[in-house]
PDB file of C-alpha atoms in Angstrom:
ATOM      1  CA  UNK A  22     199.692 -13.637 178.944  1.00  0.00           C
ATOM      2  CA  UNK A  23     198.014 -12.798 175.659  1.00  0.00           C
ATOM      3  CA  UNK A  24     196.650  -9.329 176.439  1.00  0.00           C
ATOM      4  CA  UNK A  25     196.040  -7.273 179.543  1.00  0.00           C
ATOM      5  CA  UNK A  26     192.573  -5.715 179.448  1.00  0.00           C
ATOM      6  CA  UNK A  27     191.361  -2.938 181.734  1.00  0.00           C
ATOM      7  CA  UNK A  28     187.657  -2.498 182.434  1.00  0.00           C
ATOM      8  CA  UNK A  29     185.843  -0.182 184.807  1.00  0.00           C
ATOM      9  CA  UNK A  30     183.772   2.976 185.023  1.00  0.00           C
ATOM     10  CA  UNK A  31     184.549   6.405 183.633  1.00  0.00           C
ATOM     11  CA  UNK A  32     187.212   8.052 185.729  1.00  0.00           C
ATOM     12  CA  UNK A  33     188.666   4.832 187.160  1.00  0.00           C
ATOM     13  CA  UNK A  34     191.999   5.513 185.446  1.00  0.00           C
ATOM     14  CA  UNK A  35     191.939   2.909 182.674  1.00  0.00           C
ATOM     15  CA  UNK A  36     193.844   5.055 180.152  1.00  0.00           C
ATOM     16  CA  UNK A  37     196.375   6.471 182.609  1.00  0.00           C
ATOM     17  CA  UNK A  38     197.081   3.140 184.271  1.00  0.00           C
ATOM     18  CA  UNK A  39     196.981   1.321 180.922  1.00  0.00           C
ATOM     19  CA  UNK A  40     199.721   3.536 179.486  1.00  0.00           C
ATOM     20  CA  UNK A  41     201.900   2.971 182.560  1.00  0.00           C
ATOM     21  CA  UNK A  42     201.314  -0.796 182.470  1.00  0.00           C
ATOM     22  CA  UNK A  43     202.148  -0.924 178.766  1.00  0.00           C
ATOM     23  CA  UNK A  44     205.396   0.936 179.385  1.00  0.00           C
ATOM     24  CA  UNK A  45     206.290  -1.355 182.295  1.00  0.00           C
ATOM     25  CA  UNK A  46     205.482  -4.507 180.284  1.00  0.00           C
ATOM     26  CA  UNK A  47     207.034  -3.185 177.035  1.00  0.00           C
ATOM     27  CA  UNK A  48     203.747  -3.709 175.187  1.00  0.00           C
ATOM     28  CA  UNK A  49     201.710  -1.435 172.917  1.00  0.00           C
ATOM     29  CA  UNK A  50     198.830   0.434 174.558  1.00  0.00           C
ATOM     30  CA  UNK A  51     195.434   0.630 172.860  1.00  0.00           C
ATOM     31  CA  UNK A  52     192.312   2.463 174.005  1.00  0.00           C
ATOM     32  CA  UNK A  53     189.172   1.110 172.327  1.00  0.00           C
ATOM     33  CA  UNK A  54     187.484   4.547 172.281  1.00  0.00           C
ATOM     34  CA  UNK A  55     190.568   6.213 170.759  1.00  0.00           C
ATOM     35  CA  UNK A  56     190.826   3.446 168.164  1.00  0.00           C
ATOM     36  CA  UNK A  57     187.189   4.088 167.177  1.00  0.00           C
ATOM     37  CA  UNK A  58     187.917   7.814 166.855  1.00  0.00           C
ATOM     38  CA  UNK A  59     190.982   7.178 164.686  1.00  0.00           C
ATOM     39  CA  UNK A  60     189.069   4.747 162.461  1.00  0.00           C
ATOM     40  CA  UNK A  61     186.035   6.989 161.996  1.00  0.00           C
ATOM     41  CA  UNK A  62     187.761  10.354 162.020  1.00  0.00           C
ATOM     42  CA  UNK A  63     185.128  11.529 164.523  1.00  0.00           C
ATOM     43  CA  UNK A  64     185.114  11.882 168.280  1.00  0.00           C
ATOM     44  CA  UNK A  65     182.852   9.818 170.545  1.00  0.00           C
ATOM     45  CA  UNK A  66     180.400  12.658 171.347  1.00  0.00           C
ATOM     46  CA  UNK A  67     179.897  13.267 167.609  1.00  0.00           C
ATOM     47  CA  UNK A  68     179.244   9.548 167.012  1.00  0.00           C
ATOM     48  CA  UNK A  69     176.718   9.557 169.877  1.00  0.00           C
ATOM     49  CA  UNK A  70     175.019  12.652 168.401  1.00  0.00           C
ATOM     50  CA  UNK A  71     174.822  11.254 164.852  1.00  0.00           C
ATOM     51  CA  UNK A  72     174.294   7.534 165.454  1.00  0.00           C
ATOM     52  CA  UNK A  73     172.959   7.428 169.006  1.00  0.00           C
ATOM     53  CA  UNK A  74     174.252   5.119 171.678  1.00  0.00           C
ATOM     54  CA  UNK A  75     173.261   1.940 169.738  1.00  0.00           C
ATOM     55  CA  UNK A  76     175.346   3.075 166.733  1.00  0.00           C
ATOM     56  CA  UNK A  77     178.317   3.771 168.945  1.00  0.00           C
ATOM     57  CA  UNK A  78     177.914   0.431 170.739  1.00  0.00           C
ATOM     58  CA  UNK A  79     177.932  -1.403 167.380  1.00  0.00           C
ATOM     59  CA  UNK A  80     181.251   0.268 166.519  1.00  0.00           C
ATOM     60  CA  UNK A  81     182.561  -0.505 170.000  1.00  0.00           C
ATOM     61  CA  UNK A  82     181.705  -4.207 169.702  1.00  0.00           C
ATOM     62  CA  UNK A  83     183.489  -4.501 166.358  1.00  0.00           C
ATOM     63  CA  UNK A  84     186.555  -2.737 167.773  1.00  0.00           C
ATOM     64  CA  UNK A  85     186.672  -4.825 170.958  1.00  0.00           C
ATOM     65  CA  UNK A  86     186.432  -8.078 169.010  1.00  0.00           C
ATOM     66  CA  UNK A  87     189.233  -6.906 166.706  1.00  0.00           C
ATOM     67  CA  UNK A  88     191.508  -5.699 169.529  1.00  0.00           C
ATOM     68  CA  UNK A  89     190.948  -8.833 171.616  1.00  0.00           C
ATOM     69  CA  UNK A  90     192.276 -10.893 168.710  1.00  0.00           C
ATOM     70  CA  UNK A  91     195.592  -9.064 168.905  1.00  0.00           C
ATOM     71  CA  UNK A  92     198.419 -10.583 170.854  1.00  0.00           C
ATOM     72  CA  UNK A  93     200.487  -8.754 173.430  1.00  0.00           C
ATOM     73  CA  UNK A  94     198.708  -5.431 174.031  1.00  0.00           C
ATOM     74  CA  UNK A  95     197.414  -3.515 177.008  1.00  0.00           C
ATOM     75  CA  UNK A  96     193.823  -2.531 176.232  1.00  0.00           C
ATOM     76  CA  UNK A  97     191.723   0.108 177.977  1.00  0.00           C
ATOM     77  CA  UNK A  98     188.009  -0.226 177.236  1.00  0.00           C
ATOM     78  CA  UNK A  99     185.178   2.249 177.457  1.00  0.00           C
ATOM     79  CA  UNK A 100     183.108   2.105 180.636  1.00  0.00           C
ATOM     80  CA  UNK A 101     180.081   0.628 178.861  1.00  0.00           C
ATOM     81  CA  UNK A 102     181.948  -2.051 176.930  1.00  0.00           C
ATOM     82  CA  UNK A 103     180.721  -4.734 179.343  1.00  0.00           C
ATOM     83  CA  UNK A 104     177.053  -4.106 178.597  1.00  0.00           C
ATOM     84  CA  UNK A 105     176.885  -6.484 175.641  1.00  0.00           C
ATOM     85  CA  UNK A 106     177.334 -10.214 176.273  1.00  0.00           C
ATOM     86  CA  UNK A 107     179.423 -10.594 173.102  1.00  0.00           C
ATOM     87  CA  UNK A 108     181.831  -7.932 174.384  1.00  0.00           C
ATOM     88  CA  UNK A 109     182.170  -9.668 177.751  1.00  0.00           C
ATOM     89  CA  UNK A 110     182.937 -12.936 175.980  1.00  0.00           C
ATOM     90  CA  UNK A 111     185.545 -11.298 173.724  1.00  0.00           C
ATOM     91  CA  UNK A 112     187.157  -9.507 176.676  1.00  0.00           C
ATOM     92  CA  UNK A 113     187.220 -12.634 178.830  1.00  0.00           C
ATOM     93  CA  UNK A 114     188.745 -14.675 176.008  1.00  0.00           C
ATOM     94  CA  UNK A 115     191.105 -11.874 174.966  1.00  0.00           C
ATOM     95  CA  UNK A 116     193.444 -12.019 177.946  1.00  0.00           C
ATOM     96  CA  UNK A 117     193.677 -11.177 181.630  1.00  0.00           C
ATOM     97  CA  UNK A 118     190.965  -8.751 182.699  1.00  0.00           C
ATOM     98  CA  UNK A 119     191.576  -6.202 185.458  1.00  0.00           C
ATOM     99  CA  UNK A 120     188.607  -4.289 186.866  1.00  0.00           C
ATOM    100  CA  UNK A 121     189.735  -0.859 188.036  1.00  0.00           C
ATOM    101  CA  UNK A 122     187.212   0.063 190.698  1.00  0.00           C
ATOM    102  CA  UNK A 123     186.649   3.684 191.706  1.00  0.00           C
ATOM    103  CA  UNK A 124     184.105   5.181 194.097  1.00  0.00           C
ATOM    104  CA  UNK A 125     181.345   7.436 192.791  1.00  0.00           C
ATOM    105  CA  UNK A 126     183.039  10.395 194.491  1.00  0.00           C
ATOM    106  CA  UNK A 127     186.309   9.656 192.706  1.00  0.00           C
ATOM    107  CA  UNK A 128     184.527   9.212 189.359  1.00  0.00           C
ATOM    108  CA  UNK A 129     182.750  12.560 189.771  1.00  0.00           C
ATOM    109  CA  UNK A 130     186.014  14.318 190.656  1.00  0.00           C
ATOM    110  CA  UNK A 131     187.897  12.778 187.716  1.00  0.00           C
ATOM    111  CA  UNK A 132     185.200  13.347 185.077  1.00  0.00           C
ATOM    112  CA  UNK A 133     183.811  16.740 186.140  1.00  0.00           C
ATOM    113  CA  UNK A 134     185.722  18.802 183.569  1.00  0.00           C
ATOM    114  CA  UNK A 135     185.766  16.270 180.731  1.00  0.00           C
ATOM    115  CA  UNK A 136     183.444  17.279 177.881  1.00  0.00           C
ATOM    116  CA  UNK A 137     184.109  14.051 175.948  1.00  0.00           C
ATOM    117  CA  UNK A 138     181.680  11.981 178.004  1.00  0.00           C
ATOM    118  CA  UNK A 139     178.291  12.007 176.256  1.00  0.00           C
ATOM    119  CA  UNK A 140     176.498  10.052 178.995  1.00  0.00           C
ATOM    120  CA  UNK A 141     177.407  12.722 181.551  1.00  0.00           C
ATOM    121  CA  UNK A 142     176.030  15.689 179.614  1.00  0.00           C
ATOM    122  CA  UNK A 143     173.133  16.417 181.958  1.00  0.00           C
ATOM    123  CA  UNK A 144     172.239  18.259 185.141  1.00  0.00           C
ATOM    124  CA  UNK A 145     173.133  15.419 187.535  1.00  0.00           C
ATOM    125  CA  UNK A 146     176.216  13.477 186.399  1.00  0.00           C
ATOM    126  CA  UNK A 147     176.648  11.963 189.882  1.00  0.00           C
ATOM    127  CA  UNK A 148     173.255  10.241 189.618  1.00  0.00           C
ATOM    128  CA  UNK A 149     174.163   8.957 186.146  1.00  0.00           C
ATOM    129  CA  UNK A 150     177.480   7.564 187.442  1.00  0.00           C
ATOM    130  CA  UNK A 151     175.700   5.952 190.415  1.00  0.00           C
ATOM    131  CA  UNK A 152     173.052   4.369 188.151  1.00  0.00           C
ATOM    132  CA  UNK A 153     175.660   3.147 185.650  1.00  0.00           C
ATOM    133  CA  UNK A 154     177.807   1.585 188.372  1.00  0.00           C
ATOM    134  CA  UNK A 155     174.811  -0.230 189.858  1.00  0.00           C
ATOM    135  CA  UNK A 156     174.222  -1.907 186.487  1.00  0.00           C
ATOM    136  CA  UNK A 157     177.817  -2.372 185.362  1.00  0.00           C
ATOM    137  CA  UNK A 158     179.662  -3.340 188.571  1.00  0.00           C
ATOM    138  CA  UNK A 159     178.385  -6.973 188.521  1.00  0.00           C
ATOM    139  CA  UNK A 160     179.348  -7.227 184.833  1.00  0.00           C
ATOM    140  CA  UNK A 161     182.878  -5.922 185.464  1.00  0.00           C
ATOM    141  CA  UNK A 162     183.240  -8.417 188.315  1.00  0.00           C
ATOM    142  CA  UNK A 163     181.858 -11.274 186.179  1.00  0.00           C
ATOM    143  CA  UNK A 164     184.768 -11.086 183.730  1.00  0.00           C
ATOM    144  CA  UNK A 165     187.564  -9.812 185.999  1.00  0.00           C
ATOM    145  CA  UNK A 166     190.604 -11.855 186.948  1.00  0.00           C
ATOM    146  CA  UNK A 167     191.520  -9.076 189.390  1.00  0.00           C
ATOM    147  CA  UNK A 168     189.606  -6.237 191.052  1.00  0.00           C
ATOM    148  CA  UNK A 169     191.866  -3.316 191.939  1.00  0.00           C
ATOM    149  CA  UNK A 170     190.851  -0.219 193.904  1.00  0.00           C
ATOM    150  CA  UNK A 171     192.091   3.058 192.425  1.00  0.00           C
ATOM    151  CA  UNK A 172     190.682   5.580 194.928  1.00  0.00           C
ATOM    152  CA  UNK A 173     193.250   7.869 196.531  1.00  0.00           C
ATOM    153  CA  UNK A 174     196.098   5.829 195.048  1.00  0.00           C
ATOM    154  CA  UNK A 175     198.742   7.223 192.722  1.00  0.00           C
ATOM    155  CA  UNK A 176     198.635   5.486 189.315  1.00  0.00           C
ATOM    156  CA  UNK A 177     202.164   4.134 189.817  1.00  0.00           C
ATOM    157  CA  UNK A 178     201.077   2.332 193.011  1.00  0.00           C
ATOM    158  CA  UNK A 179     198.075   0.826 191.217  1.00  0.00           C
ATOM    159  CA  UNK A 180     200.373  -0.421 188.436  1.00  0.00           C
ATOM    160  CA  UNK A 181     202.740  -2.074 190.918  1.00  0.00           C
ATOM    161  CA  UNK A 182     199.764  -3.677 192.678  1.00  0.00           C
ATOM    162  CA  UNK A 183     198.436  -5.060 189.373  1.00  0.00           C
ATOM    163  CA  UNK A 184     201.823  -6.443 188.319  1.00  0.00           C
ATOM    164  CA  UNK A 185     202.358  -8.099 191.699  1.00  0.00           C
ATOM    165  CA  UNK A 186     198.905  -9.670 191.700  1.00  0.00           C
ATOM    166  CA  UNK A 187     199.134 -10.816 188.068  1.00  0.00           C
ATOM    167  CA  UNK A 188     202.352 -12.650 188.879  1.00  0.00           C
ATOM    168  CA  UNK A 189     200.463 -14.648 191.529  1.00  0.00           C
ATOM    169  CA  UNK A 190     197.680 -15.810 189.179  1.00  0.00           C
ATOM    170  CA  UNK A 191     197.747 -19.313 187.787  1.00  0.00           C
ATOM    171  CA  UNK A 192     198.071 -19.464 184.001  1.00  0.00           C
ATOM    172  CA  UNK A 193     194.859 -19.920 182.031  1.00  0.00           C
TER     173      UNK A 193
END
């Protein structure tokens, strides 16, 4: 396996589960949003404020393409990474893709206190999450080798599920 790539909505557990998977597989863990922050010296909300969502998405595409060319990493992507066709192609070609699926209720609970989510800075974050999932869910599924439910499951159990199911996949 070249890379293991995690996609899914905000609050699905991509970073938490990604770190655990990386430890289990003895691979480096990379988070595309964190890599952008390190490179730019600015956090994601600041980039959104100064460059707008299109500016951020341009940076995200460049980072995803770069990270997908690495070999032997566990990569957690931002929730909106699948919106651009070129990102989906890079992710699909970059390794095994696991879609971490979480219900709207779980996403709301996990993101409610996080101020680093520019798209949720409004009066009705639940509606935003619902609208985003309606658009993004088919895109996550389009590129996923596995779809894994994370609701009400401890991260360690999700990791074991992923590892077991990956072992059953035919090489590609």
